[in-house]
PDB file of C-alpha atoms in Angstrom:
ATOM      1  CA  GLY Z   1     -18.981  -6.880  -0.098  1.00  0.00           C
ATOM      2  CA  ALA Z   2     -17.928  -3.895   1.330  1.00  0.00           C
ATOM      3  CA  GLY Z   3     -13.919  -3.240   1.639  1.00  0.00           C
ATOM      4  CA  VAL Z   4     -11.776  -1.697   4.059  1.00  0.00           C
ATOM      5  CA  SER Z   5     -12.899   1.344   5.286  1.00  0.00           C
ATOM      6  CA  GLN Z   6     -10.988   4.530   6.917  1.00  0.00           C
ATOM      7  CA  SER Z   7     -12.185   7.601   8.368  1.00  0.00           C
ATOM      8  CA  PRO Z   8     -11.513  10.235   8.502  1.00  0.00           C
ATOM      9  CA  SER Z   9     -10.197  10.616   4.723  1.00  0.00           C
ATOM     10  CA  ASN Z  10      -8.264  13.600   5.827  1.00  0.00           C
ATOM     11  CA  LYS Z  11      -7.113  14.950   9.200  1.00  0.00           C
ATOM     12  CA  VAL Z  12      -5.531  18.462   9.672  1.00  0.00           C
ATOM     13  CA  THR Z  13      -4.080  18.852  13.083  1.00  0.00           C
ATOM     14  CA  GLU Z  14      -1.724  21.288  15.211  1.00  0.00           C
ATOM     15  CA  LYS Z  15       1.765  20.112  16.613  1.00  0.00           C
ATOM     16  CA  GLY Z  16       1.203  18.797  19.942  1.00  0.00           C
ATOM     17  CA  LYS Z  17      -2.412  17.439  19.511  1.00  0.00           C
ATOM     18  CA  ASP Z  18      -3.404  13.969  19.675  1.00  0.00           C
ATOM     19  CA  VAL Z  19      -5.237  12.120  16.845  1.00  0.00           C
ATOM     20  CA  GLU Z  20      -7.236   8.913  16.256  1.00  0.00           C
ATOM     21  CA  LEU Z  21      -7.158   7.316  12.962  1.00  0.00           C
ATOM     22  CA  ARG Z  22      -9.727   4.631  12.524  1.00  0.00           C
ATOM     23  CA  CYS Z  23      -9.799   1.255  10.218  1.00  0.00           C
ATOM     24  CA  ASP Z  24     -12.721  -0.918   9.702  1.00  0.00           C
ATOM     25  CA  PRO Z  25     -11.514  -4.034   8.041  1.00  0.00           C
ATOM     26  CA  ILE Z  26     -13.449  -6.490   5.953  1.00  0.00           C
ATOM     27  CA  SER Z  27     -16.007  -8.536   7.977  1.00  0.00           C
ATOM     28  CA  GLY Z  28     -14.392 -12.256   8.830  1.00  0.00           C
ATOM     29  CA  HIS Z  29     -10.419 -10.814   7.995  1.00  0.00           C
ATOM     30  CA  THR Z  30      -8.617 -11.751  11.087  1.00  0.00           C
ATOM     31  CA  ALA Z  31      -5.357  -9.726   9.936  1.00  0.00           C
ATOM     32  CA  LEU Z  32      -5.266  -5.900  10.079  1.00  0.00           C
ATOM     33  CA  TYR Z  33      -2.146  -3.740   9.252  1.00  0.00           C
ATOM     34  CA  TRP Z  34      -1.011  -0.375   9.373  1.00  0.00           C
ATOM     35  CA  TYR Z  35       1.034   1.501   7.115  1.00  0.00           C
ATOM     36  CA  ARG Z  36       2.238   4.681   6.550  1.00  0.00           C
ATOM     37  CA  GLN Z  37       3.479   6.631   3.176  1.00  0.00           C
ATOM     38  CA  SER Z  38       5.176   9.931   3.848  1.00  0.00           C
ATOM     39  CA  LEU Z  39       6.033  12.342   1.059  1.00  0.00           C
ATOM     40  CA  GLY Z  40       8.380  10.686  -1.424  1.00  0.00           C
ATOM     41  CA  GLN Z  41       8.658   7.586   0.924  1.00  0.00           C
ATOM     42  CA  GLY Z  42       8.008   4.399   0.259  1.00  0.00           C
ATOM     43  CA  LEU Z  43       5.181   2.441   2.516  1.00  0.00           C
ATOM     44  CA  GLU Z  44       6.368   2.306   5.953  1.00  0.00           C
ATOM     45  CA  PHE Z  45       4.985  -1.011   7.918  1.00  0.00           C
ATOM     46  CA  LEU Z  46       3.814   0.278  11.522  1.00  0.00           C
ATOM     47  CA  ILE Z  47       1.911  -2.564  13.211  1.00  0.00           C
ATOM     48  CA  TYR Z  48       0.049  -5.993  12.804  1.00  0.00           C
ATOM     49  CA  PHE Z  49      -2.945  -7.500  14.307  1.00  0.00           C
ATOM     50  CA  GLN Z  50      -3.768 -11.346  14.137  1.00  0.00           C
ATOM     51  CA  GLY Z  51      -6.530 -12.359  15.806  1.00  0.00           C
ATOM     52  CA  ASN Z  52      -6.387 -12.357  19.522  1.00  0.00           C
ATOM     53  CA  SER Z  53      -2.436 -12.654  19.800  1.00  0.00           C
ATOM     54  CA  ALA Z  54      -0.526  -9.701  21.088  1.00  0.00           C
ATOM     55  CA  PRO Z  55       0.241  -7.410  18.234  1.00  0.00           C
ATOM     56  CA  ASP Z  56       3.618  -6.951  16.488  1.00  0.00           C
ATOM     57  CA  LYS Z  57       4.664  -3.260  17.231  1.00  0.00           C
ATOM     58  CA  SER Z  58       8.165  -3.690  15.423  1.00  0.00           C
ATOM     59  CA  GLY Z  59       7.026  -0.911  13.040  1.00  0.00           C
ATOM     60  CA  LEU Z  60       5.850   1.919  15.107  1.00  0.00           C
ATOM     61  CA  PRO Z  61       8.146   4.726  14.979  1.00  0.00           C
ATOM     62  CA  SER Z  62       8.106   5.915  18.092  1.00  0.00           C
ATOM     63  CA  ASP Z  63       6.267   5.580  21.925  1.00  0.00           C
ATOM     64  CA  ARG Z  64       3.728   8.389  20.796  1.00  0.00           C
ATOM     65  CA  PHE Z  65       2.262   5.742  18.657  1.00  0.00           C
ATOM     66  CA  SER Z  66      -0.061   3.407  19.451  1.00  0.00           C
ATOM     67  CA  ALA Z  67      -2.817   0.877  18.324  1.00  0.00           C
ATOM     68  CA  GLU Z  68      -5.722  -1.022  19.263  1.00  0.00           C
ATOM     69  CA  ARG Z  69      -8.167  -3.563  18.027  1.00  0.00           C
ATOM     70  CA  THR Z  70     -11.287  -4.036  19.932  1.00  0.00           C
ATOM     71  CA  GLY Z  71     -13.395  -7.159  19.592  1.00  0.00           C
ATOM     72  CA  GLY Z  72     -11.017  -8.321  16.660  1.00  0.00           C
ATOM     73  CA  SER Z  73     -12.537  -6.058  14.158  1.00  0.00           C
ATOM     74  CA  VAL Z  74     -12.017  -2.215  14.123  1.00  0.00           C
ATOM     75  CA  SER Z  75      -8.902  -0.729  14.750  1.00  0.00           C
ATOM     76  CA  THR Z  76      -7.519   2.649  16.214  1.00  0.00           C
ATOM     77  CA  LEU Z  77      -4.553   4.092  15.647  1.00  0.00           C
ATOM     78  CA  THR Z  78      -3.433   7.044  17.819  1.00  0.00           C
ATOM     79  CA  ILE Z  79      -0.604   9.388  17.567  1.00  0.00           C
ATOM     80  CA  GLN Z  80       0.220  11.476  20.945  1.00  0.00           C
ATOM     81  CA  ARG Z  81       1.709  15.121  20.647  1.00  0.00           C
ATOM     82  CA  THR Z  82       1.881  15.222  16.602  1.00  0.00           C
ATOM     83  CA  GLN Z  83       4.849  16.314  14.878  1.00  0.00           C
ATOM     84  CA  GLN Z  84       5.199  17.581  11.593  1.00  0.00           C
ATOM     85  CA  GLU Z  85       6.908  14.795  10.596  1.00  0.00           C
ATOM     86  CA  ASP Z  86       3.908  12.550  11.382  1.00  0.00           C
ATOM     87  CA  SER Z  87       2.208  14.120   8.376  1.00  0.00           C
ATOM     88  CA  ALA Z  88       1.753  11.197   5.851  1.00  0.00           C
ATOM     89  CA  VAL Z  89      -0.976   9.025   4.515  1.00  0.00           C
ATOM     90  CA  TYR Z  90      -2.162   6.223   6.824  1.00  0.00           C
ATOM     91  CA  LEU Z  91      -3.101   3.025   5.283  1.00  0.00           C
ATOM     92  CA  CYS Z  92      -4.840   0.507   6.622  1.00  0.00           C
ATOM     93  CA  ALA Z  93      -5.146  -3.343   5.190  1.00  0.00           C
ATOM     94  CA  SER Z  94      -6.834  -6.445   6.302  1.00  0.00           C
ATOM     95  CA  SER Z  95      -6.559 -10.289   5.062  1.00  0.00           C
ATOM     96  CA  LEU Z  96      -8.564 -13.348   5.639  1.00  0.00           C
ATOM     97  CA  ARG Z  97      -5.741 -14.858   7.931  1.00  0.00           C
ATOM     98  CA  GLY Z  98      -2.686 -13.259   7.925  1.00  0.00           C
ATOM     99  CA  ALA Z  99      -0.690 -15.788   6.235  1.00  0.00           C
ATOM    100  CA  SER Z 100       2.101 -14.704   3.601  1.00  0.00           C
ATOM    101  CA  THR Z 101      -0.305 -16.423   0.863  1.00  0.00           C
ATOM    102  CA  ASP Z 102      -3.070 -13.916   1.693  1.00  0.00           C
ATOM    103  CA  THR Z 103      -3.745 -11.128  -0.233  1.00  0.00           C
ATOM    104  CA  GLN Z 104      -4.118  -7.918   1.866  1.00  0.00           C
ATOM    105  CA  TYR Z 105      -6.784  -5.513   0.809  1.00  0.00           C
ATOM    106  CA  PHE Z 106      -6.522  -1.777   1.410  1.00  0.00           C
ATOM    107  CA  GLY Z 107      -8.217   1.118   2.419  1.00  0.00           C
ATOM    108  CA  PRO Z 108      -8.228   4.593   1.101  1.00  0.00           C
ATOM    109  CA  GLY Z 109      -6.086   5.860   3.753  1.00  0.00           C
ATOM    110  CA  THR Z 110      -6.479   8.749   5.934  1.00  0.00           C
ATOM    111  CA  ARG Z 111      -4.065  11.875   5.065  1.00  0.00           C
ATOM    112  CA  LEU Z 112      -2.671  13.407   8.345  1.00  0.00           C
ATOM    113  CA  THR Z 113      -1.577  16.905   7.851  1.00  0.00           C
ATOM    114  CA  VAL Z 114      -0.078  18.382  10.985  1.00  0.00           C
ATOM    115  CA  LEU Z 115       0.852  22.242  10.970  1.00  0.00           C
TER     116      LEU Z 115
ATOM    117  CA  GLY V   1     -14.028   7.977  -8.675  1.00  0.00           C
ATOM    118  CA  ASP V   2     -10.576   7.078  -9.472  1.00  0.00           C
ATOM    119  CA  SER V   3     -10.083   3.127  -9.361  1.00  0.00           C
ATOM    120  CA  VAL V   4      -7.210   0.599 -10.504  1.00  0.00           C
ATOM    121  CA  THR V   5      -7.667  -2.686 -12.286  1.00  0.00           C
ATOM    122  CA  GLN V   6      -5.337  -5.030 -12.644  1.00  0.00           C
ATOM    123  CA  MET V   7      -4.892  -8.871 -13.743  1.00  0.00           C
ATOM    124  CA  GLU V   8      -5.688 -10.824 -10.666  1.00  0.00           C
ATOM    125  CA  GLY V   9      -3.759 -13.703 -11.058  1.00  0.00           C
ATOM    126  CA  PRO V  10      -2.337 -15.852  -9.991  1.00  0.00           C
ATOM    127  CA  VAL V  11       0.458 -15.914 -12.235  1.00  0.00           C
ATOM    128  CA  THR V  12       2.696 -18.599 -12.557  1.00  0.00           C
ATOM    129  CA  LEU V  13       5.846 -18.747 -14.552  1.00  0.00           C
ATOM    130  CA  SER V  14       9.231 -20.445 -15.023  1.00  0.00           C
ATOM    131  CA  GLU V  15      12.547 -18.717 -14.223  1.00  0.00           C
ATOM    132  CA  GLU V  16      14.095 -16.836 -16.700  1.00  0.00           C
ATOM    133  CA  ALA V  17      10.645 -16.366 -18.507  1.00  0.00           C
ATOM    134  CA  PHE V  18       9.365 -12.999 -19.600  1.00  0.00           C
ATOM    135  CA  LEU V  19       6.437 -10.997 -17.176  1.00  0.00           C
ATOM    136  CA  THR V  20       3.794  -8.884 -17.800  1.00  0.00           C
ATOM    137  CA  ILE V  21       1.455  -7.802 -15.209  1.00  0.00           C
ATOM    138  CA  ASN V  22      -1.134  -5.337 -16.891  1.00  0.00           C
ATOM    139  CA  CYS V  23      -2.448  -2.502 -14.734  1.00  0.00           C
ATOM    140  CA  THR V  24      -4.941  -0.196 -15.897  1.00  0.00           C
ATOM    141  CA  TYR V  25      -6.729   3.101 -14.079  1.00  0.00           C
ATOM    142  CA  THR V  26      -9.519   5.541 -14.392  1.00  0.00           C
ATOM    143  CA  ALA V  27      -8.736   8.627 -12.565  1.00  0.00           C
ATOM    144  CA  THR V  28      -9.475  12.699 -13.211  1.00  0.00           C
ATOM    145  CA  GLY V  29      -6.314  14.835 -13.592  1.00  0.00           C
ATOM    146  CA  TYR V  30      -2.828  13.561 -13.566  1.00  0.00           C
ATOM    147  CA  PRO V  31      -2.219  10.596 -11.057  1.00  0.00           C
ATOM    148  CA  SER V  32       0.898   9.365  -9.780  1.00  0.00           C
ATOM    149  CA  LEU V  33       1.337   5.860 -10.239  1.00  0.00           C
ATOM    150  CA  PHE V  34       3.252   3.165  -8.034  1.00  0.00           C
ATOM    151  CA  TRP V  35       4.074  -0.702  -8.213  1.00  0.00           C
ATOM    152  CA  TYR V  36       4.186  -2.275  -4.991  1.00  0.00           C
ATOM    153  CA  VAL V  37       5.672  -5.260  -3.801  1.00  0.00           C
ATOM    154  CA  GLN V  38       4.726  -7.543  -0.941  1.00  0.00           C
ATOM    155  CA  TYR V  39       7.213 -10.887  -0.897  1.00  0.00           C
ATOM    156  CA  PRO V  40       6.087 -13.838   1.578  1.00  0.00           C
ATOM    157  CA  GLY V  41       5.716 -12.790   5.148  1.00  0.00           C
ATOM    158  CA  GLU V  42       6.921  -9.057   4.804  1.00  0.00           C
ATOM    159  CA  GLY V  43       5.393  -5.705   4.466  1.00  0.00           C
ATOM    160  CA  LEU V  44       4.345  -3.734   1.174  1.00  0.00           C
ATOM    161  CA  GLN V  45       7.411  -2.183  -0.488  1.00  0.00           C
ATOM    162  CA  LEU V  46       8.026   0.588  -3.514  1.00  0.00           C
ATOM    163  CA  LEU V  47       9.139  -1.394  -6.239  1.00  0.00           C
ATOM    164  CA  LEU V  48       8.818   1.677  -8.681  1.00  0.00           C
ATOM    165  CA  LYS V  49       6.570   4.791  -9.604  1.00  0.00           C
ATOM    166  CA  ALA V  50       6.240   7.131 -12.220  1.00  0.00           C
ATOM    167  CA  THR V  51       4.856  10.629 -11.236  1.00  0.00           C
ATOM    168  CA  LYS V  52       4.073  11.948 -15.255  1.00  0.00           C
ATOM    169  CA  ALA V  53       3.114  10.996 -18.515  1.00  0.00           C
ATOM    170  CA  ASP V  54       5.804   8.809 -20.430  1.00  0.00           C
ATOM    171  CA  ASP V  55       7.864   8.495 -17.360  1.00  0.00           C
ATOM    172  CA  LYS V  56       9.281   5.250 -16.780  1.00  0.00           C
ATOM    173  CA  GLY V  57       9.825   3.488 -13.535  1.00  0.00           C
ATOM    174  CA  SER V  58      12.547   1.202 -13.032  1.00  0.00           C
ATOM    175  CA  ASN V  59      13.910  -1.020 -10.396  1.00  0.00           C
ATOM    176  CA  LYS V  60      15.452  -4.545  -9.807  1.00  0.00           C
ATOM    177  CA  GLY V  61      15.051  -5.246 -13.468  1.00  0.00           C
ATOM    178  CA  PHE V  62      11.459  -4.440 -13.258  1.00  0.00           C
ATOM    179  CA  GLU V  63       9.942  -1.498 -15.496  1.00  0.00           C
ATOM    180  CA  ALA V  64       6.724   0.227 -16.092  1.00  0.00           C
ATOM    181  CA  THR V  65       5.768   3.118 -18.283  1.00  0.00           C
ATOM    182  CA  TYR V  66       3.303   5.688 -17.369  1.00  0.00           C
ATOM    183  CA  ARG V  67       1.166   5.615 -20.729  1.00  0.00           C
ATOM    184  CA  LYS V  68      -1.403   8.222 -20.602  1.00  0.00           C
ATOM    185  CA  GLU V  69      -3.008   7.467 -23.663  1.00  0.00           C
ATOM    186  CA  THR V  70      -4.117   4.033 -22.685  1.00  0.00           C
ATOM    187  CA  THR V  71      -4.588   4.658 -18.726  1.00  0.00           C
ATOM    188  CA  SER V  72      -2.303   2.286 -18.440  1.00  0.00           C
ATOM    189  CA  PHE V  73       1.124   0.913 -16.220  1.00  0.00           C
ATOM    190  CA  HIS V  74       1.937  -2.355 -17.171  1.00  0.00           C
ATOM    191  CA  LEU V  75       4.743  -3.993 -15.105  1.00  0.00           C
ATOM    192  CA  GLU V  76       7.272  -6.021 -17.038  1.00  0.00           C
ATOM    193  CA  LYS V  77      10.705  -7.970 -16.201  1.00  0.00           C
ATOM    194  CA  GLY V  78      12.735  -9.681 -19.126  1.00  0.00           C
ATOM    195  CA  SER V  79      13.681 -12.543 -16.624  1.00  0.00           C
ATOM    196  CA  VAL V  80      12.249 -13.612 -13.431  1.00  0.00           C
ATOM    197  CA  GLN V  81      13.740 -15.326 -10.529  1.00  0.00           C
ATOM    198  CA  VAL V  82      12.436 -17.684  -8.068  1.00  0.00           C
ATOM    199  CA  SER V  83      13.064 -14.903  -5.919  1.00  0.00           C
ATOM    200  CA  ASP V  84      10.635 -12.403  -7.351  1.00  0.00           C
ATOM    201  CA  SER V  85       7.558 -14.598  -6.177  1.00  0.00           C
ATOM    202  CA  ALA V  86       5.463 -12.089  -4.371  1.00  0.00           C
ATOM    203  CA  VAL V  87       2.004 -10.413  -4.556  1.00  0.00           C
ATOM    204  CA  TYR V  88       2.288  -6.738  -6.715  1.00  0.00           C
ATOM    205  CA  PHE V  89      -0.139  -4.076  -6.373  1.00  0.00           C
ATOM    206  CA  CYS V  90      -0.730  -1.544  -8.874  1.00  0.00           C
ATOM    207  CA  ALA V  91      -1.725   2.044  -7.091  1.00  0.00           C
ATOM    208  CA  LEU V  92      -2.120   5.655  -7.800  1.00  0.00           C
ATOM    209  CA  GLU V  93      -2.245   8.868  -5.937  1.00  0.00           C
ATOM    210  CA  ASN V  94      -4.242  11.684  -7.319  1.00  0.00           C
ATOM    211  CA  TYR V  95      -3.161  14.973  -6.177  1.00  0.00           C
ATOM    212  CA  GLY V  96      -5.003  15.838  -2.572  1.00  0.00           C
ATOM    213  CA  GLN V  97      -6.424  12.415  -2.782  1.00  0.00           C
ATOM    214  CA  ASN V  98      -5.466   9.070  -1.439  1.00  0.00           C
ATOM    215  CA  PHE V  99      -4.081   5.860  -2.453  1.00  0.00           C
ATOM    216  CA  VAL V 100      -6.428   3.841  -4.986  1.00  0.00           C
ATOM    217  CA  PHE V 101      -4.892   0.240  -5.091  1.00  0.00           C
ATOM    218  CA  GLY V 102      -5.499  -2.495  -7.276  1.00  0.00           C
ATOM    219  CA  PRO V 103      -6.246  -6.070  -5.968  1.00  0.00           C
ATOM    220  CA  GLY V 104      -3.041  -7.417  -6.308  1.00  0.00           C
ATOM    221  CA  THR V 105      -1.348 -10.078  -8.168  1.00  0.00           C
ATOM    222  CA  ARG V 106       0.544 -13.277  -7.080  1.00  0.00           C
ATOM    223  CA  LEU V 107       3.376 -14.395  -8.830  1.00  0.00           C
ATOM    224  CA  SER V 108       4.818 -17.601  -8.329  1.00  0.00           C
ATOM    225  CA  VAL V 109       8.050 -18.610  -9.829  1.00  0.00           C
ATOM    226  CA  LEU V 110       9.115 -21.880 -10.381  1.00  0.00           C
ATOM    227  CA  PRO V 111      12.594 -23.186 -10.827  1.00  0.00           C
TER     228      PRO V 111
END
């Protein structure tokens, strides 16, 4: 079946603008994760959704970042008042139940460039 | 398009055994290659990377060599420990493109 999809694949924006990144997880997967990879860095965990539970926001770098997941499926990551240090590849992943034994399936990512 | 293939596992080894997790890729140009690891209950972490042919990435006793002639980036460790039990992801990043991840290989190391 279809894998995790993300849109847009590339986004160029000006400093100070807001951006929205979208993730469509694999159908039936209850867990959804957002990560980002900045140039030369490893993957950085941002936020985790599991079913209807309150999300784990412990990885969000500032209050300019927020995410929601509507209907337990599609998720949107919003970055307000973007800064140049927000430039990175933003990756979304989903897993069946969110258990530590589950495999996370990754989308292709959204490359965000803040000018 | 670009793709990454790796053995899906699960792989079960005894402590101190030799580990190889195969990874091959298909890509145009000269991608960067990565191994990521996810320990139980944690997010992904970069384990090692190589950015050009014949480069060897190494970290925590793990090694992988970028082999352009065989389009491979196999992960090896000479003596695994129980604490190495995790899921390992091979990935590539092509210039101007986004990441392509393999499906992940679950490794269980038994004491």
